[in-house]
PDB file of C-alpha atoms in Angstrom:
ATOM      1  CA  MET A  28       0.000   0.000   0.000  1.00 40.00           C
ATOM      2  CA  ALA A  29       1.292   3.473  -0.888  1.00 49.00           C
ATOM      3  CA  GLU A  30       2.303   5.685   2.012  1.00 52.00           C
ATOM      4  CA  PRO A  31      -0.453   8.192   2.838  1.00 55.00           C
ATOM      5  CA  VAL A  32       0.077  11.737   1.619  1.00 64.00           C
ATOM      6  CA  ARG A  33       1.215  14.072   4.400  1.00 80.00           C
ATOM      7  CA  LEU A  34      -0.170  17.504   3.630  1.00 91.00           C
ATOM      8  CA  SER A  35       0.549  20.633   5.602  1.00 91.00           C
ATOM      9  CA  ALA A  36      -2.427  22.725   6.679  1.00 94.00           C
ATOM     10  CA  ALA A  37      -1.759  25.250   3.884  1.00 96.00           C
ATOM     11  CA  GLU A  38      -1.443  22.495   1.270  1.00 96.00           C
ATOM     12  CA  ALA A  39      -4.670  20.864   2.424  1.00 96.00           C
ATOM     13  CA  PHE A  40      -6.502  24.200   2.422  1.00 97.00           C
ATOM     14  CA  VAL A  41      -5.451  25.004  -1.148  1.00 98.00           C
ATOM     15  CA  LEU A  42      -6.071  21.441  -2.353  1.00 98.00           C
ATOM     16  CA  LEU A  43      -9.690  21.682  -1.174  1.00 98.00           C
ATOM     17  CA  SER A  44     -10.391  24.821  -3.220  1.00 97.00           C
ATOM     18  CA  LEU A  45      -8.454  24.561  -6.474  1.00 96.00           C
ATOM     19  CA  PRO A  46      -8.553  25.926  -9.132  1.00 94.00           C
ATOM     20  CA  ARG A  47      -9.493  28.951  -6.992  1.00 93.00           C
ATOM     21  CA  PHE A  48      -7.804  29.768  -3.713  1.00 95.00           C
ATOM     22  CA  ASN A  49      -7.666  32.323  -0.915  1.00 96.00           C
ATOM     23  CA  ALA A  50      -3.995  33.255  -0.622  1.00 96.00           C
ATOM     24  CA  ARG A  51      -4.395  35.218   2.611  1.00 96.00           C
ATOM     25  CA  ALA A  52      -6.089  32.315   4.397  1.00 96.00           C
ATOM     26  CA  ALA A  53      -3.494  29.903   3.004  1.00 97.00           C
ATOM     27  CA  LEU A  54      -0.740  32.093   4.465  1.00 97.00           C
ATOM     28  CA  LYS A  55      -2.476  32.132   7.847  1.00 96.00           C
ATOM     29  CA  TYR A  56      -2.671  28.334   7.905  1.00 95.00           C
ATOM     30  CA  GLY A  57       0.967  28.119   6.826  1.00 96.00           C
ATOM     31  CA  LEU A  58       2.070  30.239   9.781  1.00 95.00           C
ATOM     32  CA  MET A  59      -0.242  28.419  12.212  1.00 92.00           C
ATOM     33  CA  ASP A  60       1.261  25.142  11.025  1.00 91.00           C
ATOM     34  CA  LEU A  61       4.740  26.393  11.977  1.00 92.00           C
ATOM     35  CA  LEU A  62       3.428  27.551  15.359  1.00 90.00           C
ATOM     36  CA  ALA A  63       1.973  24.089  15.924  1.00 87.00           C
ATOM     37  CA  GLN A  64       5.280  22.473  14.960  1.00 85.00           C
ATOM     38  CA  GLY A  65       7.245  24.724  17.293  1.00 86.00           C
ATOM     39  CA  ILE A  66       9.263  26.226  14.437  1.00 90.00           C
ATOM     40  CA  LEU A  67       7.690  29.561  15.352  1.00 92.00           C
ATOM     41  CA  ARG A  68       6.744  30.706  18.828  1.00 89.00           C
ATOM     42  CA  GLY A  69       4.517  33.493  20.031  1.00 88.00           C
ATOM     43  CA  GLU A  70       5.380  35.957  22.764  1.00 87.00           C
ATOM     44  CA  GLU A  71       2.393  37.838  24.134  1.00 83.00           C
ATOM     45  CA  GLU A  72       2.741  41.371  25.479  1.00 82.00           C
ATOM     46  CA  ILE A  73       0.105  42.984  27.670  1.00 79.00           C
ATOM     47  CA  ARG A  74      -0.313  46.724  27.059  1.00 76.00           C
ATOM     48  CA  PRO A  75      -2.630  48.624  29.436  1.00 77.00           C
ATOM     49  CA  GLY A  76      -4.901  51.157  27.737  1.00 71.00           C
ATOM     50  CA  LEU A  77      -7.328  53.851  28.758  1.00 73.00           C
ATOM     51  CA  VAL A  78     -10.344  51.740  27.789  1.00 75.00           C
ATOM     52  CA  ARG A  79      -9.095  48.160  27.654  1.00 75.00           C
ATOM     53  CA  THR A  80      -5.978  46.059  27.952  1.00 75.00           C
ATOM     54  CA  ARG A  81      -4.406  45.130  24.634  1.00 75.00           C
ATOM     55  CA  ARG A  82      -2.724  41.795  24.036  1.00 78.00           C
ATOM     56  CA  ILE A  83       0.026  42.118  21.425  1.00 84.00           C
ATOM     57  CA  LEU A  84       1.521  38.947  19.922  1.00 88.00           C
ATOM     58  CA  HIS A  85       5.091  38.880  18.637  1.00 92.00           C
ATOM     59  CA  LEU A  86       6.151  36.038  16.331  1.00 94.00           C
ATOM     60  CA  ARG A  87       9.673  34.664  16.786  1.00 94.00           C
ATOM     61  CA  VAL A  88      11.642  31.978  14.981  1.00 94.00           C
ATOM     62  CA  ASN A  89      12.919  29.269  17.296  1.00 90.00           C
ATOM     63  CA  PRO A  90      16.717  28.937  17.039  1.00 88.00           C
ATOM     64  CA  ASP A  91      16.777  25.131  16.729  1.00 83.00           C
ATOM     65  CA  LEU A  92      15.342  24.916  13.213  1.00 81.00           C
ATOM     66  CA  PRO A  93      15.456  21.674  11.208  1.00 77.00           C
ATOM     67  CA  ALA A  94      18.704  21.367   9.296  1.00 81.00           C
ATOM     68  CA  ASP A  95      17.048  21.229   5.879  1.00 85.00           C
ATOM     69  CA  PRO A  96      13.480  22.597   6.104  1.00 87.00           C
ATOM     70  CA  PRO A  97      11.084  22.274   3.147  1.00 89.00           C
ATOM     71  CA  PRO A  98      11.118  25.290   0.790  1.00 91.00           C
ATOM     72  CA  LEU A  99       7.721  26.517   2.005  1.00 92.00           C
ATOM     73  CA  THR A 100       8.880  26.388   5.633  1.00 93.00           C
ATOM     74  CA  ALA A 101      12.133  28.181   4.816  1.00 94.00           C
ATOM     75  CA  SER A 102      10.216  30.886   2.962  1.00 96.00           C
ATOM     76  CA  LEU A 103       7.844  31.548   5.882  1.00 97.00           C
ATOM     77  CA  VAL A 104      10.739  31.570   8.339  1.00 96.00           C
ATOM     78  CA  GLY A 105      12.387  34.214   6.157  1.00 97.00           C
ATOM     79  CA  VAL A 106       9.253  36.359   6.318  1.00 98.00           C
ATOM     80  CA  VAL A 107       9.082  36.165  10.125  1.00 97.00           C
ATOM     81  CA  ASN A 108      12.801  36.899  10.439  1.00 97.00           C
ATOM     82  CA  ALA A 109      12.348  39.946   8.199  1.00 97.00           C
ATOM     83  CA  ALA A 110       9.686  41.218  10.620  1.00 97.00           C
ATOM     84  CA  ALA A 111      11.981  40.799  13.648  1.00 95.00           C
ATOM     85  CA  PRO A 112      13.360  44.383  13.610  1.00 94.00           C
ATOM     86  CA  ARG A 113       9.776  45.590  14.155  1.00 91.00           C
ATOM     87  CA  ASP A 114       9.310  43.128  17.043  1.00 91.00           C
ATOM     88  CA  GLY A 115       7.582  40.515  14.897  1.00 94.00           C
ATOM     89  CA  VAL A 116       4.118  41.996  15.366  1.00 93.00           C
ATOM     90  CA  ILE A 117       1.467  40.443  13.135  1.00 94.00           C
ATOM     91  CA  ALA A 118       0.994  43.598  11.071  1.00 93.00           C
ATOM     92  CA  GLU A 119       4.714  43.654  10.275  1.00 96.00           C
ATOM     93  CA  VAL A 120       4.729  39.946   9.431  1.00 96.00           C
ATOM     94  CA  LEU A 121       1.911  40.620   6.963  1.00 96.00           C
ATOM     95  CA  LYS A 122       3.803  43.575   5.494  1.00 96.00           C
ATOM     96  CA  GLN A 123       6.908  41.437   4.963  1.00 97.00           C
ATOM     97  CA  ALA A 124       4.743  38.673   3.474  1.00 97.00           C
ATOM     98  CA  MET A 125       3.402  41.191   0.941  1.00 96.00           C
ATOM     99  CA  ARG A 126       6.949  41.998  -0.049  1.00 97.00           C
ATOM    100  CA  ALA A 127       7.810  38.325  -0.433  1.00 97.00           C
ATOM    101  CA  TYR A 128       4.575  37.103  -2.046  1.00 97.00           C
ATOM    102  CA  ARG A 129       3.218  40.259  -3.715  1.00 95.00           C
ATOM    103  CA  ARG A 130       0.670  42.675  -2.320  1.00 94.00           C
ATOM    104  CA  THR A 131      -2.262  40.262  -2.600  1.00 94.00           C
ATOM    105  CA  LEU A 132      -0.101  37.390  -1.223  1.00 96.00           C
ATOM    106  CA  VAL A 133      -0.886  35.393  -4.361  1.00 95.00           C
ATOM    107  CA  GLY A 134       2.772  34.404  -4.667  1.00 96.00           C
ATOM    108  CA  PHE A 135       2.509  32.271  -1.531  1.00 97.00           C
ATOM    109  CA  VAL A 136       0.322  29.877  -3.508  1.00 97.00           C
ATOM    110  CA  LEU A 137       1.623  30.451  -7.036  1.00 95.00           C
ATOM    111  CA  ASP A 138       5.283  30.088  -6.065  1.00 95.00           C
ATOM    112  CA  GLY A 139       5.017  27.907  -2.960  1.00 96.00           C
ATOM    113  CA  VAL A 140       1.961  25.827  -2.154  1.00 97.00           C
ATOM    114  CA  GLY A 141       0.920  25.190  -5.749  1.00 96.00           C
ATOM    115  CA  PRO A 142       4.332  23.884  -6.887  1.00 95.00           C
ATOM    116  CA  ALA A 143       4.461  21.717  -3.741  1.00 95.00           C
ATOM    117  CA  LEU A 144       1.164  20.090  -4.756  1.00 96.00           C
ATOM    118  CA  VAL A 145       2.455  19.674  -8.318  1.00 96.00           C
ATOM    119  CA  ALA A 146       5.589  17.960  -6.993  1.00 94.00           C
ATOM    120  CA  ARG A 147       3.360  15.504  -5.116  1.00 93.00           C
ATOM    121  CA  GLY A 148       1.397  14.725  -8.282  1.00 96.00           C
ATOM    122  CA  LEU A 149      -1.780  16.238  -6.811  1.00 97.00           C
ATOM    123  CA  ALA A 150      -2.004  19.277  -9.099  1.00 97.00           C
ATOM    124  CA  GLU A 151      -0.888  20.392 -12.523  1.00 97.00           C
ATOM    125  CA  THR A 152      -0.409  23.774 -14.188  1.00 94.00           C
ATOM    126  CA  ARG A 153      -2.708  24.531 -17.094  1.00 90.00           C
ATOM    127  CA  HIS A 154      -2.025  27.350 -19.523  1.00 81.00           C
ATOM    128  CA  ARG A 155      -4.780  29.445 -21.068  1.00 74.00           C
ATOM    129  CA  ARG A 156      -5.436  32.974 -22.292  1.00 68.00           C
ATOM    130  CA  LEU A 157      -7.929  35.292 -20.649  1.00 65.00           C
ATOM    131  CA  PHE A 158     -10.205  36.787 -23.332  1.00 64.00           C
ATOM    132  CA  GLY A 159      -7.958  35.002 -25.801  1.00 65.00           C
ATOM    133  CA  LEU A 160      -5.184  37.538 -25.172  1.00 68.00           C
ATOM    134  CA  ILE A 161      -3.787  37.584 -21.637  1.00 67.00           C
ATOM    135  CA  PRO A 162      -1.672  34.549 -20.643  1.00 65.00           C
ATOM    136  CA  LEU A 163      -3.003  33.007 -17.454  1.00 73.00           C
ATOM    137  CA  ASP A 164      -1.728  29.915 -15.682  1.00 79.00           C
ATOM    138  CA  ALA A 165      -3.824  28.081 -13.100  1.00 91.00           C
ATOM    139  CA  PHE A 166      -3.413  25.025 -10.894  1.00 96.00           C
ATOM    140  CA  HIS A 167      -5.908  22.223 -11.385  1.00 96.00           C
ATOM    141  CA  LEU A 168      -6.197  18.952  -9.521  1.00 97.00           C
ATOM    142  CA  THR A 169      -4.954  15.778 -11.159  1.00 98.00           C
ATOM    143  CA  PRO A 170      -6.974  12.554 -10.751  1.00 98.00           C
ATOM    144  CA  ALA A 171      -4.751  11.760  -7.770  1.00 97.00           C
ATOM    145  CA  GLY A 172      -5.481  15.220  -6.406  1.00 97.00           C
ATOM    146  CA  GLU A 173      -9.231  14.744  -6.801  1.00 98.00           C
ATOM    147  CA  ALA A 174      -8.978  11.464  -4.923  1.00 97.00           C
ATOM    148  CA  GLU A 175      -6.936  13.097  -2.149  1.00 96.00           C
ATOM    149  CA  LYS A 176      -9.417  15.979  -1.957  1.00 97.00           C
ATOM    150  CA  THR A 177     -12.256  13.520  -1.405  1.00 97.00           C
ATOM    151  CA  ARG A 178     -10.225  11.674   1.222  1.00 95.00           C
ATOM    152  CA  VAL A 179      -9.381  14.894   3.101  1.00 96.00           C
ATOM    153  CA  GLN A 180     -13.002  16.106   2.964  1.00 97.00           C
ATOM    154  CA  ASP A 181     -14.222  12.795   4.364  1.00 97.00           C
ATOM    155  CA  ALA A 182     -11.506  12.766   7.031  1.00 95.00           C
ATOM    156  CA  LEU A 183     -12.331  16.299   8.160  1.00 96.00           C
ATOM    157  CA  HIS A 184     -16.045  15.491   8.295  1.00 97.00           C
ATOM    158  CA  GLU A 185     -15.336  12.485  10.488  1.00 96.00           C
ATOM    159  CA  ALA A 186     -12.779  14.404  12.583  1.00 95.00           C
ATOM    160  CA  ARG A 187     -15.536  16.711  13.806  1.00 96.00           C
ATOM    161  CA  ALA A 188     -16.806  13.763  15.824  1.00 96.00           C
ATOM    162  CA  ILE A 189     -13.509  13.486  17.750  1.00 95.00           C
ATOM    163  CA  PRO A 190     -14.780  15.220  20.940  1.00 95.00           C
ATOM    164  CA  GLN A 191     -17.453  12.586  21.517  1.00 95.00           C
ATOM    165  CA  TYR A 192     -14.829   9.798  21.402  1.00 95.00           C
ATOM    166  CA  LEU A 193     -12.122  11.337  23.591  1.00 93.00           C
ATOM    167  CA  ASP A 194     -13.522   9.971  26.857  1.00 92.00           C
ATOM    168  CA  ARG A 195     -15.223   6.752  25.823  1.00 91.00           C
ATOM    169  CA  ASP A 196     -13.027   5.599  22.912  1.00 93.00           C
ATOM    170  CA  PRO A 197      -9.609   7.322  22.714  1.00 91.00           C
ATOM    171  CA  ALA A 198      -8.423   4.848  20.084  1.00 90.00           C
ATOM    172  CA  GLN A 199     -11.172   5.969  17.725  1.00 92.00           C
ATOM    173  CA  ALA A 200     -10.374   9.625  18.407  1.00 91.00           C
ATOM    174  CA  ALA A 201      -6.712   8.962  17.606  1.00 88.00           C
ATOM    175  CA  ALA A 202      -7.603   7.138  14.398  1.00 89.00           C
ATOM    176  CA  LEU A 203      -9.819   9.992  13.198  1.00 92.00           C
ATOM    177  CA  ALA A 204      -7.115  12.556  13.957  1.00 89.00           C
ATOM    178  CA  ALA A 205      -4.445  10.511  12.184  1.00 86.00           C
ATOM    179  CA  ALA A 206      -6.641  10.241   9.090  1.00 88.00           C
ATOM    180  CA  ALA A 207      -7.044  14.014   8.944  1.00 90.00           C
ATOM    181  CA  GLY A 208      -3.306  14.689   9.262  1.00 87.00           C
ATOM    182  CA  GLY A 209      -2.124  18.309   9.177  1.00 88.00           C
ATOM    183  CA  ALA A 210      -5.499  19.310   7.716  1.00 92.00           C
ATOM    184  CA  ILE A 211      -6.942  18.985  11.212  1.00 92.00           C
ATOM    185  CA  LEU A 212      -5.765  22.560  11.846  1.00 93.00           C
ATOM    186  CA  LEU A 213      -8.538  23.646   9.474  1.00 95.00           C
ATOM    187  CA  VAL A 214     -11.186  22.442  11.947  1.00 94.00           C
ATOM    188  CA  LYS A 215     -11.212  25.340  14.380  1.00 90.00           C
ATOM    189  CA  GLU A 216     -13.721  23.779  16.776  1.00 92.00           C
ATOM    190  CA  LEU A 217     -11.270  20.981  17.576  1.00 92.00           C
ATOM    191  CA  ARG A 218      -8.581  23.287  18.977  1.00 88.00           C
ATOM    192  CA  PRO A 219      -9.872  23.220  22.581  1.00 88.00           C
ATOM    193  CA  HIS A 220      -9.515  19.417  22.460  1.00 90.00           C
ATOM    194  CA  TYR A 221      -5.859  19.185  21.319  1.00 86.00           C
ATOM    195  CA  ARG A 222      -4.469  18.517  24.805  1.00 84.00           C
ATOM    196  CA  GLN A 223      -6.954  15.728  25.410  1.00 87.00           C
ATOM    197  CA  LEU A 224      -6.255  14.387  21.943  1.00 86.00           C
ATOM    198  CA  ALA A 225      -2.532  14.235  22.737  1.00 82.00           C
ATOM    199  CA  LYS A 226      -3.394  12.109  25.777  1.00 83.00           C
ATOM    200  CA  ALA A 227      -5.519   9.845  23.596  1.00 82.00           C
ATOM    201  CA  PHE A 228      -2.419   8.955  21.584  1.00 77.00           C
ATOM    202  CA  GLU A 229      -0.616   7.999  24.788  1.00 75.00           C
ATOM    203  CA  GLU A 230      -3.243   5.377  25.601  1.00 69.00           C
ATOM    204  CA  PRO A 231      -2.369   1.729  24.839  1.00 58.00           C
ATOM    205  CA  ASP A 232      -3.371   0.524  21.373  1.00 57.00           C
ATOM    206  CA  THR A 233      -4.150   3.986  20.039  1.00 51.00           C
ATOM    207  CA  SER A 234      -1.167   4.267  17.698  1.00 50.00           C
ATOM    208  CA  PRO A 235      -2.325   5.260  14.196  1.00 48.00           C
ATOM    209  CA  SER A 236      -1.335   3.444  11.049  1.00 45.00           C
ATOM    210  CA  PRO A 237       2.336   3.489  10.014  1.00 42.00           C
ATOM    211  CA  GLY A 238       3.239   6.318   7.684  1.00 40.00           C
ATOM    212  CA  VAL A 239       0.523   8.637   8.963  1.00 42.00           C
ATOM    213  CA  SER A 240       2.263   9.929  12.057  1.00 42.00           C
ATOM    214  CA  ASP A 241       5.462   9.638  14.020  1.00 43.00           C
ATOM    215  CA  PHE A 242       6.772   8.959  17.494  1.00 35.00           C
ATOM    216  CA  GLY A 243       9.791  11.093  18.292  1.00 38.00           C
ATOM    217  CA  GLN A 244      12.970   9.928  19.973  1.00 36.00           C
ATOM    218  CA  ASP A 245      11.501  11.195  23.247  1.00 36.00           C
ATOM    219  CA  GLY A 246       8.713   8.634  22.876  1.00 34.00           C
ATOM    220  CA  ALA A 247       6.066  11.343  22.613  1.00 36.00           C
ATOM    221  CA  PHE A 248       3.509  11.253  19.861  1.00 37.00           C
ATOM    222  CA  HIS A 249       4.111  13.782  17.110  1.00 43.00           C
ATOM    223  CA  PHE A 250       1.183  14.192  14.741  1.00 48.00           C
ATOM    224  CA  GLY A 251       3.103  14.365  11.516  1.00 49.00           C
ATOM    225  CA  ALA A 252       5.228  17.371  12.471  1.00 53.00           C
ATOM    226  CA  ILE A 253       2.589  18.658  14.904  1.00 67.00           C
ATOM    227  CA  ASP A 254       2.922  17.861  18.575  1.00 66.00           C
ATOM    228  CA  PHE A 255      -0.462  18.603  20.137  1.00 70.00           C
ATOM    229  CA  ALA A 256       0.919  18.285  23.652  1.00 67.00           C
ATOM    230  CA  SER A 257       3.342  21.174  23.231  1.00 67.00           C
ATOM    231  CA  ILE A 258       1.164  23.705  21.379  1.00 74.00           C
ATOM    232  CA  ASP A 259       1.035  27.081  23.121  1.00 74.00           C
ATOM    233  CA  PHE A 260      -2.715  27.519  22.905  1.00 74.00           C
ATOM    234  CA  GLY A 261      -2.657  31.128  24.074  1.00 74.00           C
ATOM    235  CA  SER A 262      -0.284  32.127  21.274  1.00 78.00           C
ATOM    236  CA  PHE A 263      -2.171  29.949  18.805  1.00 81.00           C
ATOM    237  CA  ASP A 264      -5.495  31.684  19.482  1.00 82.00           C
ATOM    238  CA  SER A 265      -3.896  35.125  19.729  1.00 84.00           C
ATOM    239  CA  PHE A 266      -2.277  34.660  16.340  1.00 88.00           C
ATOM    240  CA  ASP A 267      -5.563  33.532  14.777  1.00 86.00           C
ATOM    241  CA  SER A 268      -7.456  36.606  15.964  1.00 84.00           C
ATOM    242  CA  GLY A 269      -4.492  38.951  15.485  1.00 86.00           C
ATOM    243  CA  PHE A 270      -3.949  37.884  11.886  1.00 91.00           C
ATOM    244  CA  ASP A 271      -7.617  38.417  11.051  1.00 87.00           C
ATOM    245  CA  ALA A 272      -7.603  41.852  12.711  1.00 85.00           C
ATOM    246  CA  ALA A 273      -4.469  42.915  10.812  1.00 86.00           C
ATOM    247  CA  SER A 274      -5.914  41.589   7.557  1.00 77.00           C
ATOM    248  CA  ASP A 275      -9.062  43.653   8.063  1.00 70.00           C
ATOM    249  CA  GLY A 276      -7.067  46.842   8.157  1.00 54.00           C
ATOM    250  CA  GLY A 277      -5.673  46.885  11.678  1.00 38.00           C
ATOM    251  CA  GLY A 278      -2.205  46.361  10.234  1.00 36.00           C
ATOM    252  CA  GLY A 279      -2.028  49.396   7.982  1.00 34.00           C
ATOM    253  CA  ASP A 280      -0.761  48.134   4.611  1.00 32.00           C
ATOM    254  CA  SER A 281      -3.026  45.084   4.586  1.00 31.00           C
ATOM    255  CA  GLY A 282      -3.082  44.400   0.868  1.00 32.00           C
ATOM    256  CA  GLY A 283      -6.807  43.879   0.672  1.00 33.00           C
ATOM    257  CA  GLY A 284      -8.832  40.741   0.575  1.00 35.00           C
ATOM    258  CA  SER A 285      -8.519  37.314  -0.963  1.00 41.00           C
ATOM    259  CA  SER A 286      -6.512  36.273  -3.952  1.00 43.00           C
ATOM    260  CA  GLY A 287      -7.652  33.781  -6.495  1.00 47.00           C
ATOM    261  CA  CYS A 288      -6.389  31.984  -9.509  1.00 45.00           C
TER     262      CYS A 288
END
């Protein structure tokens, strides 16, 4: 049997929507994926105000990076490092991302996520001309990509039932999470259950199928690259809300809206 495809959250998000995509949302999932892996960390600052207390999140790159990170990871790390002189605030991270991936962030998909899916055989580039004149390339799913899209959709639908299994059947909860892979970050309502899910994988006989996930040298379960047990949930949630606020204009040069292909 072929080894299951291991998609990052950004790859899964784009796969589910091709040939169109939302580049800004894909970037958010890409950064959240690195937070979940521990490649990035969040440092929260509390700033008292006249009306309310503000919570400011600063993104930092952890010093112990993998020796040879995937191109998409290396690219995102470069963006966060570029924002470091301005304390890594979300608005500055977005500004640096616009410099790296163009103002609409479309380059994150066109130059990063899309080619990664092509390399996996899940997408292909098709050439056409808009109005018969303007060259326009777009990513489309291959038959293998269509099959993977269906599998991910089914896995995410079933993953939404994880909370009801965590107490009475941890093995089933672990199996559903393993089937979803990195795409599980797309299911926002599961985030409060990550710690309990990590414990489910520590139960006897809850190990998922080979090739879907990994146990590190420390013996702890690592969900693909994601280690649920070590996620900083405060930073995770602060980044989610902070990114959306900056995208809506709170970050100044926000670049405006979604990007499609």
